[in-house]
Short mmCIF file of C-alpha atoms in Angstrom, two decimals:
data_model
loop_
_atom_site.label_atom_id
_atom_site.label_comp_id
_atom_site.label_asym_id
_atom_site.label_seq_id
_atom_site.Cartn_x
_atom_site.Cartn_y
_atom_site.Cartn_z
CA GLU U 1 -0.34 9.61 -20.64
CA LEU U 2 -0.25 6.76 -23.27
CA HIS U 3 -1.37 4.23 -20.66
CA VAL U 4 -4.33 6.43 -19.66
CA ALA U 5 -5.16 7.12 -23.37
CA THR U 6 -5.03 3.43 -24.11
CA LEU U 7 -7.11 2.52 -21.11
CA SER U 8 -9.75 5.11 -22.07
CA GLN U 9 -9.88 3.82 -25.49
CA ASP U 10 -10.29 0.28 -24.42
CA MET U 11 -12.93 1.15 -21.91
CA ALA U 12 -14.99 3.27 -24.37
CA PRO U 13 -17.25 0.62 -25.56
CA LEU U 14 -17.79 -0.62 -21.99
CA ARG U 15 -18.69 2.87 -20.76
CA ALA U 16 -21.26 3.14 -23.59
CA ARG U 17 -22.85 -0.27 -22.70
CA ALA U 18 -22.93 0.59 -18.96
CA GLN U 19 -24.73 3.98 -19.89
CA ALA U 20 -27.20 2.14 -22.25
CA LEU U 21 -27.91 -0.33 -19.46
CA ARG U 22 -28.71 2.44 -17.04
CA ASP U 23 -30.92 4.11 -19.50
CA ASP U 24 -32.80 0.91 -20.35
CA ILE U 25 -33.39 0.02 -16.67
CA ARG U 26 -34.47 3.51 -15.84
CA ALA U 27 -37.23 3.26 -18.48
CA THR U 28 -38.56 0.15 -16.72
CA GLY U 29 -38.91 2.09 -13.31
CA ASN U 30 -37.17 -0.87 -11.49
CA VAL U 31 -35.35 0.97 -8.65
CA ARG U 32 -33.44 -2.16 -7.49
CA LEU U 33 -31.86 -2.81 -10.84
CA GLY U 34 -31.34 0.73 -11.29
CA CYS U 35 -29.02 1.04 -8.27
CA ASP U 36 -27.10 -2.04 -9.51
CA ALA U 37 -26.62 -0.64 -12.91
CA LEU U 38 -25.58 2.74 -11.30
CA GLN U 39 -22.97 0.91 -9.27
CA LEU U 40 -21.76 -0.90 -12.34
CA HIS U 41 -21.41 2.39 -14.20
CA ALA U 42 -19.52 3.97 -11.28
CA PHE U 43 -17.04 1.08 -11.49
CA VAL U 44 -16.58 1.44 -15.28
CA LEU U 45 -16.09 5.18 -15.04
CA THR U 46 -13.47 4.76 -12.22
CA GLU U 47 -11.51 2.24 -14.35
CA SER U 48 -11.69 4.64 -17.26
CA SER U 49 -10.30 7.47 -14.93
CA GLU U 50 -13.42 9.53 -15.69
CA LEU U 51 -13.08 10.70 -11.94
CA ALA U 52 -15.70 13.43 -11.81
CA ALA U 53 -18.37 11.36 -13.30
CA ALA U 54 -17.38 8.29 -11.28
CA TRP U 55 -17.48 10.21 -8.08
CA GLN U 56 -20.94 11.48 -8.86
CA ALA U 57 -22.13 8.02 -9.83
CA ALA U 58 -20.74 6.48 -6.63
CA LYS U 59 -22.42 9.12 -4.52
CA ASP U 60 -25.81 8.54 -6.36
CA THR U 61 -25.38 4.85 -5.83
CA GLU U 62 -24.95 5.38 -2.11
CA ALA U 63 -27.97 7.37 -1.82
CA CYS U 64 -29.98 4.95 -3.89
CA ALA U 65 -28.76 2.01 -1.72
CA ALA U 66 -29.44 3.83 1.47
CA ALA U 67 -33.11 4.59 0.32
CA LEU U 68 -33.53 0.89 -0.40
CA GLY U 69 -31.94 -0.15 2.93
CA ASP U 70 -29.27 -2.25 1.11
CA VAL U 71 -26.39 -1.89 3.41
CA GLU U 72 -23.84 -3.80 1.49
CA LEU U 73 -24.48 -1.91 -1.65
CA GLN U 74 -24.27 1.37 0.29
CA ALA U 75 -20.94 0.30 1.64
CA MET U 76 -19.61 -0.73 -1.78
CA ALA U 77 -20.50 2.68 -3.08
CA ILE U 78 -18.71 4.31 -0.30
CA VAL U 79 -15.61 2.06 -1.24
CA GLN U 80 -16.10 3.22 -4.77
CA THR U 81 -15.56 6.94 -3.67
CA GLY U 82 -12.45 5.91 -1.95
CA MET U 83 -11.30 4.19 -5.06
CA VAL U 84 -12.00 7.53 -6.94
CA ALA U 85 -10.13 9.53 -4.29
CA SER U 86 -7.16 7.25 -4.56
CA LYS U 87 -7.02 7.80 -8.36
CA ALA U 88 -7.19 11.51 -8.06
CA VAL U 89 -3.64 12.98 -8.03
CA GLU U 90 -5.09 16.34 -6.99
CA ARG U 91 -8.57 17.14 -5.73
CA SER U 92 -9.93 20.73 -5.99
CA ASP U 93 -12.97 20.05 -3.83
CA GLY U 94 -11.08 19.34 -0.72
CA GLY U 95 -11.98 15.61 -1.02
CA LYS U 96 -11.10 13.25 2.03
CA ALA U 97 -8.15 10.80 1.87
CA PRO U 98 -9.19 7.25 0.63
CA GLY U 99 -8.76 5.72 3.96
CA VAL U 100 -11.50 7.93 5.50
CA HIS U 101 -13.95 6.51 2.87
CA TYR U 102 -13.00 2.88 3.68
CA ALA U 103 -13.38 3.47 7.36
CA ARG U 104 -16.81 4.83 6.87
CA ALA U 105 -17.67 1.88 4.69
CA LEU U 106 -16.61 -0.43 7.51
CA GLN U 107 -18.71 1.52 9.85
CA VAL U 108 -21.80 1.15 7.61
CA LEU U 109 -21.20 -2.73 7.40
CA GLY U 110 -21.27 -2.94 11.14
CA ASP U 111 -21.04 -6.60 12.29
CA ARG U 112 -22.13 -8.07 9.00
CA PRO U 113 -19.54 -10.77 7.79
CA ALA U 114 -19.56 -9.39 4.15
CA ARG U 115 -16.24 -11.08 3.73
CA TYR U 116 -15.93 -10.33 -0.06
CA LEU U 117 -16.60 -6.70 0.44
CA ARG U 118 -14.25 -6.55 3.41
CA SER U 119 -11.52 -8.19 1.39
CA ILE U 120 -11.75 -5.37 -1.25
CA ILE U 121 -11.64 -2.72 1.59
CA GLU U 122 -8.55 -4.32 3.05
CA TRP U 123 -6.95 -4.45 -0.40
CA GLU U 124 -7.69 -0.91 -1.09
CA LEU U 125 -6.44 0.10 2.35
CA GLY U 126 -3.11 -1.64 1.54
CA LYS U 127 -2.91 0.36 -1.71
CA ALA U 128 -3.35 3.46 0.43
CA ARG U 129 -0.62 2.71 2.77
CA LEU U 130 2.36 2.82 0.51
CA ASP U 131 4.25 4.96 3.04
CA ASP U 132 4.35 2.00 5.33
CA SER U 133 5.35 -1.50 4.06
CA HIS U 134 4.34 -3.34 7.31
CA ALA U 135 0.91 -1.79 7.56
CA GLU U 136 0.50 -2.37 3.87
CA LEU U 137 1.49 -5.89 4.32
CA ALA U 138 -0.99 -6.51 7.10
CA HIS U 139 -3.91 -5.17 4.96
CA TYR U 140 -3.05 -7.42 2.03
CA GLU U 141 -2.67 -10.50 4.40
CA ARG U 142 -6.14 -9.82 5.73
CA ALA U 143 -7.52 -9.39 2.24
CA ARG U 144 -5.92 -12.69 1.20
CA GLU U 145 -7.47 -14.52 4.19
CA LEU U 146 -10.95 -13.14 3.75
CA SER U 147 -10.76 -14.18 0.07
CA ARG U 148 -9.50 -17.58 1.04
CA GLN U 149 -12.45 -18.08 3.56
CA ILE U 150 -14.91 -17.62 0.70
CA GLY U 151 -13.13 -19.56 -2.03
CA ASP U 152 -12.21 -16.54 -4.07
CA ASP U 153 -9.06 -17.87 -5.85
CA ILE U 154 -8.49 -14.74 -7.90
CA GLY U 155 -8.74 -12.58 -4.89
CA VAL U 156 -6.09 -14.76 -3.14
CA ALA U 157 -3.81 -14.60 -6.19
CA VAL U 158 -4.20 -10.75 -6.48
CA ALA U 159 -3.14 -10.37 -2.74
CA ASP U 160 -0.27 -12.72 -3.32
CA ILE U 161 1.01 -10.47 -6.08
CA ASP U 162 0.85 -7.51 -3.82
CA ILE U 163 2.41 -9.30 -0.94
CA GLY U 164 5.12 -10.61 -3.24
CA LEU U 165 5.94 -7.14 -4.31
CA ILE U 166 6.37 -6.18 -0.73
CA LYS U 167 8.63 -9.14 0.03
CA LEU U 168 10.71 -8.34 -2.91
CA ALA U 169 11.26 -4.75 -1.54
CA LEU U 170 12.01 -6.27 1.79
CA ARG U 171 14.67 -8.43 0.33
CA GLN U 172 12.92 -11.68 0.92
CA PRO U 173 13.22 -13.21 -2.47
CA GLN U 174 12.40 -16.83 -1.55
CA GLN U 175 9.05 -15.78 -0.26
CA ALA U 176 8.34 -13.50 -3.11
CA LEU U 177 9.24 -16.19 -5.68
CA ARG U 178 6.90 -18.70 -4.02
CA LEU U 179 4.01 -16.11 -3.98
CA ALA U 180 4.47 -15.17 -7.55
CA ARG U 181 4.54 -18.80 -8.64
CA GLN U 182 1.47 -19.78 -6.90
CA ALA U 183 -0.38 -16.63 -8.02
CA ARG U 184 0.59 -17.35 -11.69
CA ALA U 185 -0.70 -20.93 -11.41
CA THR U 186 -4.02 -19.83 -10.10
CA LEU U 187 -4.48 -16.97 -12.79
CA LEU U 188 -3.61 -19.24 -15.57
CA HIS U 189 -5.90 -21.78 -14.32
CA HIS U 190 -8.79 -19.41 -14.23
CA GLY U 191 -7.74 -17.68 -17.49
CA ALA U 192 -7.10 -14.39 -15.89
CA GLN U 193 -4.40 -13.23 -18.26
CA ALA U 194 -4.26 -9.59 -17.42
CA ARG U 195 -2.41 -10.00 -14.13
CA VAL U 196 0.09 -12.71 -15.12
CA MET U 197 2.79 -10.38 -16.28
CA ALA U 198 3.09 -9.01 -12.85
CA THR U 199 3.86 -12.49 -11.43
CA TYR U 200 6.63 -12.78 -14.04
CA SER U 201 8.08 -9.43 -12.85
CA ILE U 202 8.23 -10.47 -9.28
CA SER U 203 9.85 -13.77 -10.37
CA ILE U 204 12.55 -12.06 -12.27
CA GLY U 205 13.19 -9.62 -9.44
CA ALA U 206 13.39 -12.56 -6.91
CA LEU U 207 15.68 -14.67 -9.05
CA THR U 208 17.95 -11.68 -9.53
CA GLN U 209 18.22 -11.00 -5.82
CA MET U 210 19.05 -14.66 -5.41
CA HIS U 211 21.68 -14.58 -8.12
CA SER U 212 19.99 -17.70 -9.43
CA ARG U 213 21.00 -19.17 -12.84
CA GLU U 214 17.20 -19.60 -13.47
CA VAL U 215 16.99 -15.81 -14.15
#
């Protein structure tokens, strides 16, 4: 509860800015920018755990993108509904499981490369498969490869963290330690401090499993 409260407090100014941006763009009548602003607002609301509002914003973005014929934005909006569903501990509206939304997003993308968006989908599918570590690992590895293909270093590092956690759970500490260290180097290089702590957690766990003096 404290974590959620802190997150909401930290996100409050960003939510206000996202709403103001939507209002300003709506006044210009620019539908294209309006869709983009709506998608941004849906993301901010999801990160703030304002799930009902995030769900509606994502559905509105999907409709807006479909009207414009923007397939990738439409698919991203569908992914956003999956993210909302995955955050919802209980859904009173009979909402579908997250994986259903991600499968629909892939269907909308068809044969388009869309590697950045596909990497997000694979990563989210990995998060949704906590009941099966091997399936989870396969999704994260595909997400990492897609990120590597487009030079998304942060995406690779994020996938390395999740893969490292699985390797740690599978009692493969050497691999976990290597992944944690390479992810940490990448994150520090790019100034992405928020995820660095997770790499230290993996390192400590791996060194402990190895009974290393380094711990």
